[in-house]
mmCIF file with all atom_site columns, C-alpha atoms in Angstrom:
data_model
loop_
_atom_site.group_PDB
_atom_site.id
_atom_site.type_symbol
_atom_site.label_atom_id
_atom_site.label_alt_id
_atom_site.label_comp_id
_atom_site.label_asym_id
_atom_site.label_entity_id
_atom_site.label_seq_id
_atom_site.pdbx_PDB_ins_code
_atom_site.Cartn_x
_atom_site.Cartn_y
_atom_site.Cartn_z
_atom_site.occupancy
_atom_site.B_iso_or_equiv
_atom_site.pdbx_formal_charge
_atom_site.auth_seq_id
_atom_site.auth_comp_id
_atom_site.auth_asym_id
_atom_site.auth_atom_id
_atom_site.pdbx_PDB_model_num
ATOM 1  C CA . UNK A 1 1  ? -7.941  10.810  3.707   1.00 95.00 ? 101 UNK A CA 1
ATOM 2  C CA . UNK A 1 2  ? -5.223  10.143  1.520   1.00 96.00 ? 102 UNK A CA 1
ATOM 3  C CA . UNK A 1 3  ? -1.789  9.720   2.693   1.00 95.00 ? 103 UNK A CA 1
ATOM 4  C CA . UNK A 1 4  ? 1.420   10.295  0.901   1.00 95.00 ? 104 UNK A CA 1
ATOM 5  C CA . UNK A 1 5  ? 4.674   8.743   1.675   1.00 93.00 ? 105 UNK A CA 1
ATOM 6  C CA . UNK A 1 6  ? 7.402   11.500  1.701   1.00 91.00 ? 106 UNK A CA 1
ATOM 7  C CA . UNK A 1 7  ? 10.641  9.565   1.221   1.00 89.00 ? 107 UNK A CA 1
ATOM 8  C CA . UNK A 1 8  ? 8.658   7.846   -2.110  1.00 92.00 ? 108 UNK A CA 1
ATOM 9  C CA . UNK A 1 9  ? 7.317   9.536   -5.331  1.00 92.00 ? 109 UNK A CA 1
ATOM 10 C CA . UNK A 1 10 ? 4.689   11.455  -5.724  1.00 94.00 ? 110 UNK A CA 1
ATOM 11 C CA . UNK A 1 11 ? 2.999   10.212  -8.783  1.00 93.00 ? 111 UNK A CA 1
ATOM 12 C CA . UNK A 1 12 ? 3.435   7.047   -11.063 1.00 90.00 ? 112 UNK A CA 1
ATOM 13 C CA . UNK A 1 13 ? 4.457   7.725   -14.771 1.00 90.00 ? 113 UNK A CA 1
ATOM 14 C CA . UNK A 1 14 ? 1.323   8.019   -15.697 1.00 95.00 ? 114 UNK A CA 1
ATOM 15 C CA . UNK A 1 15 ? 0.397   11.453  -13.407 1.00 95.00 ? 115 UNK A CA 1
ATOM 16 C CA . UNK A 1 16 ? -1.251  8.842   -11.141 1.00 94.00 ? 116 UNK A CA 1
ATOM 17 C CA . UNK A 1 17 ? -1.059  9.810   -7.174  1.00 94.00 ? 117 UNK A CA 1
ATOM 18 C CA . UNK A 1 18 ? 0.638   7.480   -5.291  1.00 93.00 ? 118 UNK A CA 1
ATOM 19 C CA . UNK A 1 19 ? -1.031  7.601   -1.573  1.00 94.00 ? 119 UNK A CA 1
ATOM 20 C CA . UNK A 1 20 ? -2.203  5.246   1.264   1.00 95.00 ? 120 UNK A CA 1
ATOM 21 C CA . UNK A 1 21 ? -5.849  5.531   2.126   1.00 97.00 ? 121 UNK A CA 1
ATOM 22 C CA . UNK A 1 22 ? -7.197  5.832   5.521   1.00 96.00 ? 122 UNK A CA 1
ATOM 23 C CA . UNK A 1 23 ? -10.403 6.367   6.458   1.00 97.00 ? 123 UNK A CA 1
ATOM 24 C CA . UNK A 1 24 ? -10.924 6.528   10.700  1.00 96.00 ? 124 UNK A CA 1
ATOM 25 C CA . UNK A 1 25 ? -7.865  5.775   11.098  1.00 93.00 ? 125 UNK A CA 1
ATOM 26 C CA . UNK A 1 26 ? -7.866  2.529   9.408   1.00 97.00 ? 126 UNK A CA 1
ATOM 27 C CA . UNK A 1 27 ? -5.293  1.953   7.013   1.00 97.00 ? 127 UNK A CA 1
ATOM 28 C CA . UNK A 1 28 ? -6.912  1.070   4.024   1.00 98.00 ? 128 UNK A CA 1
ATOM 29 C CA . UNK A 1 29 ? -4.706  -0.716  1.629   1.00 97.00 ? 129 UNK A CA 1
ATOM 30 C CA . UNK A 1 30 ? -3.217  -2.574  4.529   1.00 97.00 ? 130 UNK A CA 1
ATOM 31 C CA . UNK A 1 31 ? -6.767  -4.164  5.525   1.00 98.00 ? 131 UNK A CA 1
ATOM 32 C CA . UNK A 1 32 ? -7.379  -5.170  1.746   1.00 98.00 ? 132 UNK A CA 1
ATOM 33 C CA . UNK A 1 33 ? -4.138  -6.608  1.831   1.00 98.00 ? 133 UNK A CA 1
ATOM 34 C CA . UNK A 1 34 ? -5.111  -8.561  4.940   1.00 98.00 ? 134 UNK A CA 1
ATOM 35 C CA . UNK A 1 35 ? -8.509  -9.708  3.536   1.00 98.00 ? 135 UNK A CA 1
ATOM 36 C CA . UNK A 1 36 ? -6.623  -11.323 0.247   1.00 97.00 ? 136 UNK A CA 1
ATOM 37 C CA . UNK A 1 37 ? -8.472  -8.552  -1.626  1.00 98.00 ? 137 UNK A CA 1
ATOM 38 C CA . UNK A 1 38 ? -5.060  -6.873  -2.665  1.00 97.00 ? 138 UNK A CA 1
ATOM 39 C CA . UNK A 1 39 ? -1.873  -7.705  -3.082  1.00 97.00 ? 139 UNK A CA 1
ATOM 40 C CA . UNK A 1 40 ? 1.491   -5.015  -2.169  1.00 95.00 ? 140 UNK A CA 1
ATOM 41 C CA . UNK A 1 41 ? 2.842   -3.418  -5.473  1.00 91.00 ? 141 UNK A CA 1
ATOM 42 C CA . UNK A 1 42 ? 6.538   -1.403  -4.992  1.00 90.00 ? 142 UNK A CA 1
ATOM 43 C CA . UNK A 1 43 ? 6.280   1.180   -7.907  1.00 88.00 ? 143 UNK A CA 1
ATOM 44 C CA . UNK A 1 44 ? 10.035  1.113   -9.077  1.00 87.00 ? 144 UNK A CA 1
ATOM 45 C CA . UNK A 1 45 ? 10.363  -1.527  -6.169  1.00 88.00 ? 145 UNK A CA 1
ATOM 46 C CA . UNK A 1 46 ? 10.954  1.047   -3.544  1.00 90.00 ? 146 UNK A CA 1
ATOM 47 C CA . UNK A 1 47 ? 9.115   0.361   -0.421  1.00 93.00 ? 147 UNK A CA 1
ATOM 48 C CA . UNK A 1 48 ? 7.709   2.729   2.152   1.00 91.00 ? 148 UNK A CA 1
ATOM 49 C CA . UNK A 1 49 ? 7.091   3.211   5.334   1.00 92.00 ? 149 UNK A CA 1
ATOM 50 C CA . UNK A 1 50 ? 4.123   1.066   5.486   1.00 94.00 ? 150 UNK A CA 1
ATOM 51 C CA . UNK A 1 51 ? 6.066   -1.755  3.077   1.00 95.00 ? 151 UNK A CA 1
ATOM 52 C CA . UNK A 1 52 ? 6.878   -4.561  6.553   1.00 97.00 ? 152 UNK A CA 1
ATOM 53 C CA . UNK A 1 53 ? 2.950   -4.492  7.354   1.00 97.00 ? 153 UNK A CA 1
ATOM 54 C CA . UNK A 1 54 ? 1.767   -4.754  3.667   1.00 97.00 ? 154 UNK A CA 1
ATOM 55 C CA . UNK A 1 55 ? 4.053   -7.964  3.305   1.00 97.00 ? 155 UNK A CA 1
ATOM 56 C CA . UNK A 1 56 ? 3.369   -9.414  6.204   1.00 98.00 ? 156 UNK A CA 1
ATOM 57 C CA . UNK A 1 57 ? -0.113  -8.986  5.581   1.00 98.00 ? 157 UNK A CA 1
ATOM 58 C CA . UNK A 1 58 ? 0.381   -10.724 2.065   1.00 98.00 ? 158 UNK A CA 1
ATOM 59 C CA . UNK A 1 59 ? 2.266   -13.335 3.405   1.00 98.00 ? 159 UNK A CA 1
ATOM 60 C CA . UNK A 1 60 ? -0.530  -14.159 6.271   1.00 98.00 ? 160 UNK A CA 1
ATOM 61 C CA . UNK A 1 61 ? -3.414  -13.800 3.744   1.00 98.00 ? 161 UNK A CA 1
ATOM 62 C CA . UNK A 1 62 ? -1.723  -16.032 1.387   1.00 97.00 ? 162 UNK A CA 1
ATOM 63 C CA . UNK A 1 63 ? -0.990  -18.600 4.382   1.00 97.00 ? 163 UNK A CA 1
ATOM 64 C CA . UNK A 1 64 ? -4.536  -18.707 5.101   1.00 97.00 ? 164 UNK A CA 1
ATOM 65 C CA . UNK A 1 65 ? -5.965  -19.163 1.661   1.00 96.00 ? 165 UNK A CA 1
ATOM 66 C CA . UNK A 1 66 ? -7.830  -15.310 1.420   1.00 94.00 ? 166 UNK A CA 1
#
């Protein structure tokens, strides 16, 4: 499922949708994040409601060298 945030945009400036993924429940982009696999991007460097989690998560994967 594909989430979108409804205090951010909608698209990039490309036409590009801007959504969390979940998929049973599990928020997607947070567990790449987690695994080292991704790293947070702010489009226009505003943050959402899932922005805490996503940096934490960064800040934990980079800790433990994932």
């Amino acid at each position: 499922m594909l989430e979108a945030d409804r205090a951010l945009d909608q698209v990039d400036r490309y036409g590009r949708l801007l959504r969390y993924v979940r998929r049973s429940g599990l928020n997607v982009n947070l567990e790449l994040v987690r695994r080292g696999a991704a790293a947070p991007y702010f489009y226009r460097g505003e943050r959402g409601r899932h922005a805490s989690a996503l940096m934490l998560a960064a800040t934990t994967a980079k800790a433990t060298k994932r």
